[in-house]
Short mmCIF file of C-alpha atoms and ligand atoms in Angstrom, two decimals:
data_model
loop_
_atom_site.label_atom_id
_atom_site.label_comp_id
_atom_site.label_asym_id
_atom_site.label_seq_id
_atom_site.Cartn_x
_atom_site.Cartn_y
_atom_site.Cartn_z
CA MET A 1 3.95 32.38 -6.86
CA ARG A 2 1.27 30.42 -4.20
CA ILE A 3 1.16 27.00 -5.68
CA ASP A 4 -1.63 24.07 -4.36
CA VAL A 5 -1.77 20.17 -4.89
CA VAL A 6 -5.07 18.51 -4.40
CA THR A 7 -3.99 14.70 -4.17
CA ILE A 8 -5.25 11.69 -2.03
CA PHE A 9 -1.66 10.80 -1.37
CA PRO A 10 -0.22 14.21 -0.16
CA GLY A 11 2.93 12.23 1.14
CA TYR A 12 4.25 11.59 -2.88
CA LEU A 13 4.39 15.63 -2.50
CA ALA A 14 6.96 15.53 0.30
CA PRO A 15 10.22 16.23 -2.10
CA LEU A 16 8.12 19.18 -3.46
CA ARG A 17 9.90 20.54 0.21
CA GLU A 18 13.06 19.65 -0.36
CA ALA A 19 16.57 21.29 -1.99
CA LEU A 20 16.04 24.21 -4.32
CA LEU A 21 12.19 23.92 -4.38
CA GLY A 22 12.53 23.75 -0.51
CA ARG A 23 15.04 26.92 -0.75
CA ALA A 24 12.60 28.58 -2.81
CA ILE A 25 9.41 27.97 -0.31
CA GLU A 26 11.53 29.40 3.31
CA ALA A 27 12.92 32.29 1.11
CA GLY A 28 9.23 33.34 0.16
CA LEU A 29 9.58 32.70 -2.75
CA VAL A 30 6.84 30.44 -3.06
CA GLU A 31 4.34 29.31 -0.76
CA LEU A 32 2.71 25.51 -1.18
CA GLY A 33 0.05 23.95 0.48
CA VAL A 34 -0.52 20.36 0.12
CA HIS A 35 -4.20 18.59 0.98
CA ASP A 36 -5.55 15.26 1.05
CA LEU A 37 -9.07 14.73 -0.96
CA ARG A 38 -10.42 12.93 1.38
CA ASP A 39 -10.91 15.64 3.81
CA TRP A 40 -13.66 16.17 2.16
CA THR A 41 -15.11 13.35 1.94
CA HIS A 42 -18.21 12.25 4.07
CA ASP A 43 -18.76 8.64 4.16
CA VAL A 44 -17.05 6.73 6.60
CA HIS A 45 -15.30 5.04 3.62
CA GLN A 46 -13.62 8.38 2.30
CA ALA A 47 -14.47 6.92 -0.97
CA VAL A 48 -13.21 9.02 -3.94
CA ASP A 49 -14.32 6.84 -6.56
CA ASP A 50 -16.50 4.94 -8.22
CA SER A 51 -17.50 2.24 -11.25
CA PRO A 52 -17.45 4.41 -14.85
CA TYR A 53 -21.04 4.78 -17.07
CA GLY A 54 -21.35 2.97 -20.07
CA GLY A 55 -18.69 -0.26 -18.19
CA GLY A 56 -15.42 -1.05 -18.59
CA PRO A 57 -12.22 -1.18 -16.16
CA GLY A 58 -11.03 0.82 -13.52
CA MET A 59 -12.50 3.57 -11.09
CA VAL A 60 -13.48 7.15 -11.99
CA MET A 61 -13.10 9.76 -9.40
CA ARG A 62 -16.42 11.07 -7.79
CA PRO A 63 -17.23 13.95 -8.35
CA GLN A 64 -18.86 16.05 -5.93
CA VAL A 65 -15.55 15.12 -3.52
CA TRP A 66 -13.21 16.76 -6.21
CA GLY A 67 -16.10 19.98 -6.38
CA GLU A 68 -15.93 20.43 -1.75
CA ALA A 69 -12.08 20.21 -2.18
CA LEU A 70 -11.61 22.71 -5.17
CA ASP A 71 -13.76 25.29 -4.03
CA ALA A 72 -12.75 24.96 0.02
CA VAL A 73 -8.38 25.62 -1.61
CA LEU A 74 -9.77 28.53 -4.74
CA GLY A 75 -11.33 30.30 -2.46
CA ASP A 76 -11.87 33.34 -4.47
CA ALA A 77 -8.27 34.32 -5.21
CA PRO A 78 -7.81 34.07 -8.89
CA ALA A 79 -5.68 30.65 -9.99
CA ARG A 80 -4.97 28.56 -13.04
CA LEU A 81 -6.01 25.13 -12.37
CA VAL A 82 -4.25 22.24 -13.77
CA VAL A 83 -5.21 18.51 -14.40
CA PRO A 84 -2.55 16.21 -15.28
CA THR A 85 -3.56 13.36 -17.30
CA PRO A 86 -1.84 10.85 -20.33
CA ALA A 87 -4.92 12.39 -22.00
CA GLY A 88 -3.71 15.72 -21.65
CA ARG A 89 -1.77 18.79 -24.50
CA PRO A 90 1.82 18.44 -23.77
CA PHE A 91 3.43 20.15 -20.91
CA THR A 92 6.49 21.75 -22.11
CA GLN A 93 9.16 24.07 -21.16
CA ALA A 94 6.98 26.86 -23.06
CA THR A 95 4.00 25.99 -21.17
CA ALA A 96 6.56 26.71 -17.86
CA GLN A 97 7.82 30.05 -18.46
CA ALA A 98 3.83 30.81 -19.13
CA TRP A 99 3.67 29.64 -15.57
CA ALA A 100 5.79 31.14 -14.13
CA GLY A 101 4.11 34.11 -14.72
CA GLU A 102 0.68 33.33 -12.48
CA GLU A 103 0.27 34.21 -9.34
CA ARG A 104 -1.81 31.11 -8.48
CA LEU A 105 -1.23 27.09 -9.25
CA VAL A 106 -3.13 24.97 -8.42
CA PHE A 107 -3.24 21.01 -9.43
CA ALA A 108 -6.09 18.43 -9.23
CA CYS A 109 -3.91 14.86 -9.27
CA GLY A 110 -6.42 12.09 -10.43
CA ARG A 111 -5.35 8.59 -9.89
CA TYR A 112 -7.42 5.37 -10.97
CA GLU A 113 -9.14 5.67 -15.28
CA GLY A 114 -9.24 9.52 -14.41
CA ILE A 115 -12.00 12.95 -12.58
CA ASP A 116 -15.23 12.49 -13.85
CA GLN A 117 -15.39 15.01 -16.90
CA ARG A 118 -17.64 17.44 -15.19
CA VAL A 119 -15.35 18.45 -12.74
CA VAL A 120 -13.03 20.45 -15.51
CA ASP A 121 -15.70 21.34 -17.59
CA ALA A 122 -17.76 23.22 -14.47
CA TYR A 123 -14.20 25.08 -13.88
CA ALA A 124 -13.63 26.08 -17.19
CA GLN A 125 -16.23 28.13 -16.67
CA ARG A 126 -14.97 30.00 -14.30
CA MET A 127 -11.28 30.06 -14.39
CA PRO A 128 -8.09 28.97 -16.96
CA VAL A 129 -8.39 25.17 -16.93
CA ASP A 130 -4.88 22.97 -18.42
CA GLU A 131 -5.27 19.22 -18.67
CA VAL A 132 -2.14 18.51 -19.04
CA SER A 133 0.37 15.55 -20.06
CA ILE A 134 4.33 15.24 -19.18
CA GLY A 135 4.78 12.65 -21.64
CA ASP A 136 3.74 9.58 -23.75
CA TYR A 137 3.75 7.14 -21.22
CA VAL A 138 1.40 6.41 -18.49
CA LEU A 139 1.86 7.11 -14.94
CA VAL A 140 -0.33 5.70 -12.14
CA GLY A 141 -1.50 9.29 -11.29
CA GLY A 142 -0.55 13.07 -10.96
CA GLU A 143 1.30 13.36 -8.58
CA VAL A 144 4.73 12.60 -9.80
CA ALA A 145 3.97 14.61 -12.98
CA VAL A 146 3.09 17.56 -10.35
CA LEU A 147 6.84 16.92 -9.11
CA VAL A 148 7.91 17.26 -12.49
CA MET A 149 6.29 20.31 -13.46
CA VAL A 150 6.37 22.31 -9.89
CA GLU A 151 9.72 22.03 -10.48
CA ALA A 152 10.14 23.26 -14.19
CA VAL A 153 8.27 26.41 -12.94
CA VAL A 154 10.10 27.73 -9.65
CA ARG A 155 12.96 26.95 -11.04
CA LEU A 156 12.41 29.85 -13.50
CA LEU A 157 10.90 31.87 -10.86
CA PRO A 158 13.15 35.31 -10.07
CA GLY A 159 15.58 34.50 -7.32
CA VAL A 160 15.23 30.86 -6.95
CA LEU A 161 18.10 29.45 -9.56
CA GLY A 162 22.02 30.82 -8.01
CA ASN A 163 22.95 31.79 -11.52
CA PRO A 164 19.63 33.45 -13.79
CA VAL A 165 22.09 33.25 -17.05
CA SER A 166 21.30 29.13 -16.13
CA ALA A 167 17.78 29.64 -17.19
CA GLN A 168 18.82 32.03 -20.07
CA GLU A 169 20.87 29.24 -21.44
CA ASP A 170 19.11 25.64 -20.97
CA SER A 171 18.33 23.03 -23.79
CA PHE A 172 15.11 23.91 -24.95
CA SER A 173 15.32 27.92 -24.57
CA ASP A 174 16.57 28.26 -28.01
CA GLY A 175 15.04 25.60 -29.33
CA LEU A 176 18.10 23.77 -29.15
CA LEU A 177 19.75 20.56 -27.03
CA GLU A 178 22.65 21.80 -24.99
CA GLY A 179 26.04 20.11 -25.59
CA PRO A 180 28.41 18.50 -23.60
CA ALA A 181 29.90 20.03 -20.65
CA TYR A 182 33.44 19.46 -18.69
CA THR A 183 35.88 20.05 -15.83
CA ARG A 184 38.86 19.62 -14.22
CA PRO A 185 41.22 17.40 -14.78
CA VAL A 186 41.92 18.20 -18.36
CA SER A 187 42.73 14.16 -19.13
CA TRP A 188 40.56 11.68 -17.02
CA ARG A 189 40.80 7.68 -17.40
CA GLY A 190 42.48 8.60 -21.38
CA LEU A 191 39.92 11.24 -22.58
CA ASP A 192 40.83 14.57 -22.58
CA VAL A 193 39.05 17.93 -22.50
CA PRO A 194 38.15 19.45 -25.92
CA ASP A 195 41.47 21.66 -26.60
CA VAL A 196 38.96 24.73 -27.77
CA LEU A 197 37.01 25.06 -24.26
CA ARG A 198 41.15 25.82 -23.28
CA SER A 199 41.55 28.56 -25.80
CA GLY A 200 40.00 31.39 -24.33
CA ASN A 201 39.14 32.03 -27.57
CA HIS A 202 35.57 32.80 -26.93
CA ALA A 203 33.83 33.64 -30.72
CA ALA A 204 35.89 29.71 -30.97
CA ILE A 205 34.13 28.44 -27.40
CA ALA A 206 30.96 29.63 -28.47
CA ARG A 207 31.21 28.59 -32.05
CA TRP A 208 32.10 25.33 -31.32
CA ARG A 209 29.27 24.77 -28.49
CA ARG A 210 26.89 25.56 -30.90
CA ASP A 211 27.83 23.20 -33.39
CA ARG A 212 28.01 20.37 -30.71
CA ALA A 213 24.52 21.28 -29.92
CA LEU A 214 23.01 21.23 -33.47
CA GLU A 215 24.87 18.04 -33.86
CA ARG A 216 23.39 16.53 -30.72
CA THR A 217 19.90 18.10 -31.45
CA ALA A 218 19.98 16.44 -34.98
CA ALA A 219 21.12 13.04 -33.69
CA ARG A 220 19.07 12.96 -30.86
CA ARG A 221 16.00 15.20 -31.42
CA PRO A 222 15.57 16.13 -35.55
CA ASP A 223 12.04 17.12 -34.35
CA LEU A 224 13.31 19.97 -32.62
CA LEU A 225 15.50 21.25 -35.20
CA ASP A 226 12.41 20.90 -37.96
CA ALA A 227 10.65 22.88 -35.92
CA LEU A 228 12.90 25.74 -35.51
CA PRO A 229 12.14 29.17 -37.00
CA ASP A 230 14.12 30.03 -40.26
CA HIS A 231 16.22 33.03 -38.46
CA ALA A 232 16.77 30.81 -35.60
CA LEU A 233 19.71 29.13 -38.24
CA ASP A 234 23.00 31.46 -39.64
CA ARG A 235 24.74 30.37 -42.46
CA THR A 236 27.23 28.28 -40.23
CA ASP A 237 24.66 26.04 -38.68
CA ARG A 238 23.12 25.05 -41.66
CA ALA A 239 25.72 21.98 -42.36
CA PHE A 240 23.48 20.45 -39.86
CL1 6GU B 1 0.44 14.68 -16.45
N1 6GU B 1 -0.22 11.94 -15.54
C1 6GU B 1 -0.79 10.08 -15.84
N2 6GU B 1 -1.23 9.85 -14.65
N3 6GU B 1 0.66 10.19 -16.94
C2 6GU B 1 0.92 10.99 -17.40
C3 6GU B 1 0.99 11.98 -17.63
C4 6GU B 1 0.07 12.23 -16.34
N4 6GU B 1 2.02 12.85 -18.32
C5 6GU B 1 2.38 11.60 -18.89
N5 6GU B 1 2.01 10.48 -18.09
#
């Protein structure tokens, strides 16, 4: 997969080259390009924003500079364009799974009050464009959202995680939150590992884990339980 990010703060994306993502790049599983939007300005001040038509606070990013930048970064290869914005559709695990199947993702990070809408409208005429939000809170710009989304996507690519079963058993992949996990020692600060996990009874362990996942989901994310299709719950599940 090829990932490009256009931003006025390229340094913000440095963590993409660390740890799991850095190894995916070194292993050739992901190619990453980070581009400074100001490289496509022509004025001495390298201005990327201007005041909004209709008035109001804040600044809007100018369409011409974004157009030149995206034309250059996109080239002719097919790609999906992603514009992070708190006004976007929610980014979810399902979005990450869908994007993990793409050849190429290009992220356009806006700052200030956003990017002139005509940029999205123009590119949407020739390629898939997603305006997405990572949650119901407001960030200063799209850069941190890109870190979140790229990490969620790249860990799903074949060969990136040491153990592919971890991606299959994630919270959300079965629509439930994951339950608690334990390791040695058996007793710590007076708290013991649940006996069932040391019983060797695999059916009992699976049942216990499922019950804890259901219990936690009911307590923390009742919306997820309500959204489960009927066939996702068995008869023993229905107590929760
Ligand atoms: Cl994608 N961008 C910004 N600026 N704020 C956000 C967001 C994105 N998602 C949630 N808040």
